[in-house]
Amino acid sequence: MAQLMIFLIAFSLLAFAPLCFCGKSSSGYLYPQFYDHSCPKAQEIVKCIVAKAVAKETRMAASLLRLHFHDCFVKGCDASILLDSSGSIISEKRSNPNRNSARGFEVIDEIKSALEKECPQTVSCADILALAARDSTVLTGGPSWEVPLGRRDSKGASLSGSNNDIPAPNNTFQTILTKFKLQGLDIVDLVALSGSHTIGNARCTSFRQRLYNQSGNGQPDNTLDQSYAAQLRIGCPRSGGDQNLFFLDFVSPTKFDNSYFKNILASKGLLNSDQVLSTKNEASMELVKKYAENNDLFFQQFAKSMVKMGNISPLTGNRGEIRRNCRRIN
Ligand code: HEM
Ligand SMILES: *[C@@H]1O[C@H](CO)[C@@H](O)[C@H](O)[C@H]1NC(C)=O
Ligand SMILES: *[C@@H]1O[C@H](CO)[C@@H](O)[C@H](O)[C@H]1NC(C)=O
């Protein structure tokens, strides 16, 4: 009898252990209603300023969406990307993925200053990035989702993290997947989130190698449609034109839709990191096909994966701070 009791107690401890653990997971503290009482107009203010900025320049939607990604992959979603260099802080804005590329910082500044007027030192810069990413997606025709909130802002930045943890366009499929896995994201998240490249631009320098000397043998990438490659070479010569801009999705460059996946299936993915999703891995290729065939499925998974990405190691409780100016620590 005593043995049975011990067995039952041991069994119930084992059975309920995962529940307790889940309740304390690192993402458990964010929730959409976080500012409902402390700053009820917060979401409206963010949306309004993002809408104004996107109306002025459509590409801004893409740039703001990307900022959240580049924030979350470096020490978590803590607005580290927004810090300028000063004192011991070396700005992530100087990193390889961000230099001459990341943009939208002025729009975040404008949102922050409006929020500081409405409710001083209440809404974090990290949450502004998460909300602006969602609003940018919706404004360009993509899915909507409730954004879990309550992130706080870092007191530091990581230039090396920005260089090492954000995937590069010439990384192999395996390297890219590994970088996602290090963030707790899987292959489904990788393919769905890459669908962000349905909007926005890339510079010639981000894909030139594919056009001229893909594997060091003086030949273009043979997984790239040759007539598409010929068009790209016009604006992206062997040397020079590094900053020339190209649509990531040439079919509907400013509309958030699944044409990115259709392009990949037609060997017209712009970046090497786009094309490898259909050429280097069976599971990934199946996902590309699924999203190319079914826009709703892409939208549903995109929303889910964005929430998951937004949950990467947030600072909560009394960790970090609420910056008054997103560019510097208080
Ligand atoms: C899977 C690995 C990824 C790689 C290797 C990658 C790489 C790149 C590169 C090289 C560019 C062009 C930058 C330039 O030339 O200035 C770019 C643009 C962009 N990326 Fe990604 N990216 C990846 C995933 C993501 C994810 C997960 C998101 C968002 C959730 C995202 C959102 C964007 C957007 C919206 C743009 C256009 C930005 C603009 O027009 O300002 N990317 N990406
Ligand atoms: C990728 O591109 C960067 C920048 O052009 C270069 O320094 C690096 O060697 C390339 N890496 C690979 C694996 O080709
Ligand atoms: C291609 O790249 C390889 C290795 O980086 C280099 O040795 C070779 O000279 C390049 N070929 C051309 C035609 O640019």
Coordinates of C-alpha atoms and ligand atoms in Angstrom, one line a residue:
M1 CA 0.0 0.0 0.0
A2 CA 2.7 2.4 1.0
Q3 CA 4.6 1.4 -2.2
L4 CA 1.5 2.2 -4.2
M5 CA 1.2 5.6 -2.6
I6 CA 4.8 6.4 -3.3
F7 CA 4.2 5.2 -6.8
L8 CA 1.2 7.5 -7.2
I9 CA 2.9 10.5 -5.8
A10 CA 5.9 10.0 -8.0
F11 CA 3.7 9.5 -11.0
S12 CA 1.7 12.7 -10.4
L13 CA 4.9 14.7 -9.8
L14 CA 6.2 13.5 -13.1
A15 CA 2.8 14.0 -14.9
F16 CA 2.5 17.6 -13.7
A17 CA 6.1 18.7 -13.9
P18 CA 5.8 19.8 -17.6
L19 CA 2.8 22.0 -16.7
C20 CA 4.7 23.9 -14.1
F21 CA 7.6 24.3 -16.4
C22 CA 5.5 25.6 -19.2
G23 CA 4.0 28.3 -16.9
K24 CA 7.4 29.6 -16.3
S25 CA 8.7 29.6 -19.8
S26 CA 10.6 32.7 -20.9
S27 CA 7.8 33.8 -23.2
G28 CA 5.0 33.4 -20.6
Y29 CA 5.1 37.0 -19.4
L30 CA 4.1 38.8 -22.5
Y31 CA 0.4 39.4 -23.1
P32 CA -1.6 41.6 -25.6
Q33 CA -3.4 43.6 -22.9
F34 CA -0.2 44.7 -21.2
Y35 CA -0.8 48.5 -21.8
D36 CA -4.6 48.4 -21.6
H37 CA -4.6 50.4 -18.4
S38 CA -1.2 52.1 -18.4
C39 CA -1.4 53.4 -21.9
P40 CA -4.7 52.5 -23.6
K41 CA -4.0 54.5 -26.7
A42 CA -0.5 52.9 -27.3
Q43 CA -1.5 50.5 -30.1
E44 CA -3.5 53.2 -31.8
I45 CA -0.7 55.7 -31.8
V46 CA 1.8 53.2 -33.2
K47 CA -0.6 52.2 -35.9
C48 CA -1.3 55.8 -36.9
I49 CA 2.3 56.8 -37.3
V50 CA 3.3 53.6 -39.1
A51 CA 0.3 54.1 -41.5
K52 CA 1.5 57.7 -42.1
A53 CA 5.1 56.6 -42.8
V54 CA 4.0 53.8 -45.1
A55 CA 1.6 56.1 -47.0
K56 CA 4.6 58.4 -47.6
E57 CA 6.9 55.5 -48.7
T58 CA 5.6 52.0 -49.2
R59 CA 9.0 50.4 -48.6
M60 CA 8.9 51.6 -45.0
A61 CA 6.6 48.7 -44.1
A62 CA 9.3 46.2 -45.2
S63 CA 12.0 48.1 -43.4
L64 CA 10.1 48.2 -40.1
L65 CA 9.2 44.5 -40.4
R66 CA 12.9 43.7 -40.8
L67 CA 13.9 45.8 -37.8
H68 CA 11.9 43.6 -35.5
F69 CA 13.6 40.5 -36.9
H70 CA 17.1 42.0 -36.6
D71 CA 16.2 43.0 -33.0
C72 CA 14.9 39.6 -31.9
F73 CA 17.8 37.6 -33.3
V74 CA 20.4 39.5 -31.2
K75 CA 20.0 39.0 -27.4
G76 CA 16.2 38.7 -27.9
C77 CA 13.6 41.2 -28.7
D78 CA 15.0 44.0 -26.5
A79 CA 15.4 47.0 -28.9
S80 CA 19.2 46.5 -28.8
I81 CA 19.3 47.3 -32.5
L82 CA 18.0 50.8 -31.8
L83 CA 20.9 52.0 -29.7
D84 CA 23.4 54.4 -31.2
S85 CA 27.1 54.1 -30.2
S86 CA 28.0 55.9 -27.0
G87 CA 30.2 55.2 -24.0
S88 CA 30.8 51.5 -23.9
I89 CA 28.0 50.7 -26.4
I90 CA 28.9 49.8 -29.9
S91 CA 25.9 50.1 -32.1
E92 CA 24.5 47.1 -33.9
K93 CA 23.7 49.6 -36.7
R94 CA 27.3 49.1 -37.8
S95 CA 27.1 45.3 -38.3
N96 CA 27.3 43.6 -41.7
P97 CA 23.6 42.8 -41.9
N98 CA 22.6 46.3 -40.8
R99 CA 25.2 48.7 -42.3
N100 CA 23.8 50.7 -45.2
S101 CA 20.8 48.5 -45.0
A102 CA 18.7 48.6 -41.8
R103 CA 16.3 51.6 -41.9
G104 CA 13.2 53.0 -40.3
F105 CA 14.9 54.4 -37.2
E106 CA 13.4 57.8 -37.6
V107 CA 9.9 56.3 -37.7
I108 CA 10.5 54.5 -34.5
D109 CA 11.8 57.8 -33.0
E110 CA 8.6 59.5 -34.0
I111 CA 6.4 56.8 -32.4
K112 CA 8.5 56.9 -29.3
S113 CA 8.2 60.6 -28.9
A114 CA 4.4 60.5 -29.4
L115 CA 4.2 57.7 -26.8
E116 CA 6.4 59.6 -24.3
K117 CA 3.9 62.5 -24.5
E118 CA 0.9 60.3 -24.0
C119 CA 2.3 58.1 -21.2
P120 CA 5.9 58.8 -20.1
Q121 CA 8.3 55.9 -19.7
T122 CA 5.6 53.3 -20.1
V123 CA 5.8 51.7 -23.6
S124 CA 9.1 50.0 -24.4
C125 CA 11.0 50.4 -27.7
A126 CA 11.0 46.6 -28.1
D127 CA 7.2 46.6 -28.0
I128 CA 7.1 49.4 -30.5
L129 CA 9.2 47.3 -32.9
A130 CA 6.8 44.3 -32.4
L131 CA 3.7 46.4 -33.0
A132 CA 5.2 48.2 -36.0
A133 CA 6.1 44.9 -37.6
R134 CA 2.5 43.7 -37.2
D135 CA 1.0 47.0 -38.5
S136 CA 3.4 47.0 -41.5
T137 CA 2.3 43.5 -42.4
V138 CA -1.4 44.4 -42.2
L139 CA -0.9 47.7 -44.1
T140 CA 0.6 45.9 -47.1
G141 CA -2.1 43.3 -47.3
G142 CA -0.8 40.6 -45.0
P143 CA -2.4 38.8 -42.0
S144 CA -3.0 40.4 -38.6
W145 CA -2.4 39.0 -35.1
E146 CA -2.5 40.1 -31.5
V147 CA 0.9 41.1 -30.4
P148 CA 2.0 39.9 -26.9
L149 CA 3.4 42.9 -25.1
G150 CA 5.5 43.7 -22.0
R151 CA 9.0 43.5 -23.3
R152 CA 11.5 45.9 -21.7
D153 CA 14.5 47.5 -23.3
S154 CA 18.2 46.4 -23.1
K155 CA 20.9 48.5 -21.5
G156 CA 23.4 47.3 -24.1
A157 CA 23.9 46.2 -27.6
S158 CA 25.9 43.4 -29.3
L159 CA 27.8 44.1 -32.5
S160 CA 29.2 40.6 -32.6
G161 CA 25.8 39.1 -32.0
S162 CA 24.4 41.1 -34.8
N163 CA 27.2 39.9 -37.1
N164 CA 27.0 36.2 -36.1
D165 CA 23.4 35.5 -35.2
I166 CA 21.5 37.1 -38.1
P167 CA 21.6 34.8 -41.2
A168 CA 23.5 36.1 -44.2
P169 CA 22.2 35.8 -47.7
N170 CA 25.1 33.6 -48.8
N171 CA 24.9 31.3 -45.8
T172 CA 24.1 27.6 -46.6
F173 CA 20.6 26.3 -45.9
Q174 CA 22.0 24.3 -43.0
T175 CA 23.7 27.4 -41.5
I176 CA 20.5 29.4 -41.8
L177 CA 18.4 26.7 -40.2
T178 CA 20.9 26.3 -37.4
K179 CA 20.7 30.1 -36.7
F180 CA 17.0 29.8 -36.5
K181 CA 17.2 26.8 -34.2
L182 CA 19.5 28.7 -31.9
Q183 CA 16.6 31.1 -31.4
G184 CA 14.1 28.3 -30.8
L185 CA 12.6 28.6 -34.2
D186 CA 12.1 25.6 -36.5
I187 CA 12.1 24.9 -40.2
V188 CA 8.4 25.8 -40.5
D189 CA 9.1 29.2 -38.9
L190 CA 12.1 29.6 -41.2
V191 CA 10.1 29.1 -44.4
A192 CA 7.1 31.1 -43.2
L193 CA 9.1 34.0 -41.9
S194 CA 11.2 34.1 -45.1
G195 CA 7.9 35.0 -46.7
S196 CA 8.6 38.5 -45.4
H197 CA 10.6 38.8 -48.6
T198 CA 7.3 39.3 -50.4
I199 CA 7.9 43.0 -49.7
G200 CA 10.9 45.3 -49.7
N201 CA 14.2 45.6 -51.5
A202 CA 17.7 44.2 -51.5
R203 CA 20.9 45.8 -52.7
C204 CA 23.0 44.4 -55.5
T205 CA 25.7 43.5 -53.1
S206 CA 23.4 41.1 -51.3
F207 CA 23.1 38.8 -54.3
R208 CA 25.8 39.7 -56.9
Q209 CA 27.8 36.6 -56.3
R210 CA 24.9 34.5 -57.7
L211 CA 25.0 36.4 -61.0
Y212 CA 28.7 36.0 -61.8
N213 CA 30.6 33.6 -59.7
Q214 CA 28.3 31.5 -57.5
S215 CA 30.7 28.8 -56.4
G216 CA 34.1 30.2 -57.4
N217 CA 34.1 28.7 -60.9
G218 CA 33.2 31.9 -62.7
Q219 CA 29.7 30.7 -63.4
P220 CA 26.3 32.1 -62.3
D221 CA 24.1 30.2 -59.9
N222 CA 22.5 27.4 -62.0
T223 CA 19.4 27.4 -59.7
L224 CA 18.6 30.9 -60.9
D225 CA 16.4 31.4 -63.9
Q226 CA 18.8 32.6 -66.6
S227 CA 16.6 35.3 -68.2
Y228 CA 15.8 36.7 -64.7
A229 CA 19.6 36.6 -64.0
A230 CA 20.3 38.5 -67.3
Q231 CA 17.8 41.2 -66.2
L232 CA 19.4 41.5 -62.8
R233 CA 22.9 41.9 -64.3
I234 CA 21.8 45.1 -66.0
G235 CA 21.4 46.9 -62.7
C236 CA 24.0 44.8 -60.8
P237 CA 27.2 44.8 -62.7
R238 CA 30.4 42.8 -61.8
S239 CA 31.7 45.9 -60.0
G240 CA 30.0 49.1 -58.9
G241 CA 26.3 49.6 -58.2
D242 CA 26.6 48.0 -54.8
Q243 CA 23.7 50.0 -53.4
N244 CA 21.4 49.6 -56.4
L245 CA 18.0 48.4 -55.2
F246 CA 16.0 45.4 -56.4
F247 CA 12.6 44.1 -55.4
L248 CA 12.7 40.9 -53.3
D249 CA 9.4 39.9 -55.0
F250 CA 9.5 41.3 -58.5
V251 CA 5.9 40.1 -59.2
S252 CA 4.1 42.1 -56.5
P253 CA 6.9 44.1 -54.7
T254 CA 4.7 46.1 -52.3
K255 CA 2.0 43.6 -51.7
F256 CA 2.2 41.1 -48.8
D257 CA 1.1 37.9 -50.5
N258 CA 2.5 34.4 -51.3
S259 CA 4.0 35.3 -54.7
Y260 CA 7.5 35.1 -53.0
F261 CA 7.0 31.3 -52.8
K262 CA 5.7 31.1 -56.4
N263 CA 8.8 33.0 -57.5
I264 CA 11.1 30.5 -55.7
L265 CA 9.4 27.6 -57.4
A266 CA 10.0 29.4 -60.7
S267 CA 13.8 29.7 -59.8
K268 CA 13.3 33.4 -59.4
G269 CA 14.2 33.9 -55.7
L270 CA 16.4 37.0 -55.5
L271 CA 18.7 36.0 -52.7
N272 CA 20.6 32.8 -52.5
S273 CA 19.0 32.3 -49.0
D274 CA 15.5 32.5 -50.7
Q275 CA 16.3 30.0 -53.5
V276 CA 17.9 27.4 -51.2
L277 CA 14.5 26.9 -49.4
S278 CA 13.4 24.9 -52.5
T279 CA 16.7 23.4 -53.6
K280 CA 18.6 22.0 -50.6
N281 CA 16.1 20.4 -48.3
E282 CA 13.1 18.2 -49.0
A283 CA 11.0 19.4 -46.0
S284 CA 11.6 23.0 -46.7
M285 CA 10.7 22.5 -50.4
E286 CA 7.4 20.9 -49.4
L287 CA 6.6 24.0 -47.2
V288 CA 7.5 26.3 -50.1
K289 CA 5.1 24.4 -52.3
K290 CA 2.3 24.5 -49.7
Y291 CA 2.6 28.2 -49.2
A292 CA 2.8 28.9 -52.9
E293 CA -0.5 26.9 -53.3
N294 CA -2.3 28.2 -50.3
N295 CA -2.1 31.9 -49.3
D296 CA -4.3 31.4 -46.3
L297 CA -2.0 28.7 -44.9
F298 CA 1.0 31.0 -45.4
F299 CA -0.8 33.9 -43.6
Q300 CA -1.8 31.7 -40.7
Q301 CA 1.7 30.3 -40.2
F302 CA 3.3 33.7 -40.7
A303 CA 1.2 35.2 -37.9
K304 CA 2.0 32.2 -35.6
S305 CA 5.7 32.4 -36.4
M306 CA 5.9 36.1 -35.9
V307 CA 4.5 35.7 -32.4
K308 CA 7.0 33.0 -31.8
M309 CA 9.9 35.2 -33.0
G310 CA 8.6 38.1 -30.9
N311 CA 8.8 35.9 -27.8
I312 CA 12.6 35.4 -28.1
S313 CA 14.2 36.1 -24.7
P314 CA 12.2 39.2 -23.7
L315 CA 13.4 41.2 -20.8
T316 CA 10.5 41.3 -18.3
G317 CA 9.8 42.2 -14.7
N318 CA 12.5 44.5 -13.5
R319 CA 15.1 43.5 -16.0
G320 CA 16.1 46.1 -18.5
E321 CA 14.4 49.4 -18.6
I322 CA 11.8 51.5 -20.4
R323 CA 14.0 53.8 -22.5
R324 CA 12.8 57.4 -22.9
N325 CA 14.7 57.7 -26.1
C326 CA 15.1 54.5 -28.2
R327 CA 18.6 55.5 -29.3
R328 CA 20.1 55.6 -25.8
I329 CA 19.9 54.0 -22.4
N330 CA 18.4 56.2 -19.7
Ligands
HEM1 C1 16.1 33.4 -43.5 C2 17.2 34.2 -43.4 C3 17.2 35.6 -43.9 C4 18.2 36.2 -44.7 C5 19.4 35.5 -45.1 C6 17.8 37.5 -45.0 C7 18.5 38.4 -45.7 C8 18.1 39.6 -46.2 C9 18.8 40.5 -47.0 C10 20.2 40.2 -47.5 C11 18.0 41.5 -47.3 C12 18.4 42.7 -48.2 C13 19.2 43.7 -47.4 C14 19.9 44.7 -48.3 O1 20.4 44.3 -49.3 O2 20.0 45.9 -47.9 C15 16.8 41.4 -46.6 C16 15.7 42.2 -46.7 C17 14.6 42.1 -46.0 N1 14.3 41.1 -45.0 FE1 15.4 39.4 -44.8 N2 16.5 37.7 -44.5 C18 16.1 36.6 -43.8 C19 15.0 36.5 -43.1 C20 14.1 37.5 -42.8 C21 13.0 37.4 -41.8 C22 12.8 36.3 -40.9 C23 12.3 38.6 -41.9 C24 11.2 39.1 -41.1 C25 10.5 38.4 -40.3 C26 12.9 39.4 -43.0 C27 12.5 40.6 -43.5 C28 13.1 41.3 -44.5 C29 12.5 42.4 -45.2 C30 11.1 42.9 -44.9 C31 13.4 42.9 -46.1 C32 13.3 44.2 -46.9 C33 13.8 45.4 -46.1 C34 13.7 46.7 -46.8 O3 13.2 46.8 -48.0 O4 14.1 47.7 -46.2 N3 14.0 38.7 -43.5 N4 16.9 40.2 -45.9
LIG2 C1 29.5 35.9 -47.8 O1 29.6 37.2 -48.1 C2 30.4 38.0 -47.3 C3 30.3 39.4 -47.6 O2 30.4 39.7 -49.0 C4 31.9 37.4 -47.4 O3 32.7 38.2 -46.6 C5 31.8 36.0 -47.0 O4 33.1 35.4 -47.3 C6 30.8 35.2 -47.8 N1 30.7 33.9 -47.2 C7 30.5 32.8 -47.9 C8 30.3 31.5 -47.2 O5 30.6 32.8 -49.2
LIG3 C1 35.5 33.4 -58.8 O1 35.8 33.2 -57.4 C2 37.0 32.5 -57.2 C3 37.1 32.2 -55.7 O2 36.6 33.3 -55.0 C4 38.2 33.3 -57.7 O3 39.4 32.6 -57.5 C5 38.0 33.5 -59.2 O4 39.0 34.4 -59.8 C6 36.6 34.2 -59.5 N1 36.4 34.1 -60.9 C7 35.9 35.2 -61.6 C8 35.7 35.0 -63.1 O5 35.6 36.2 -61.1

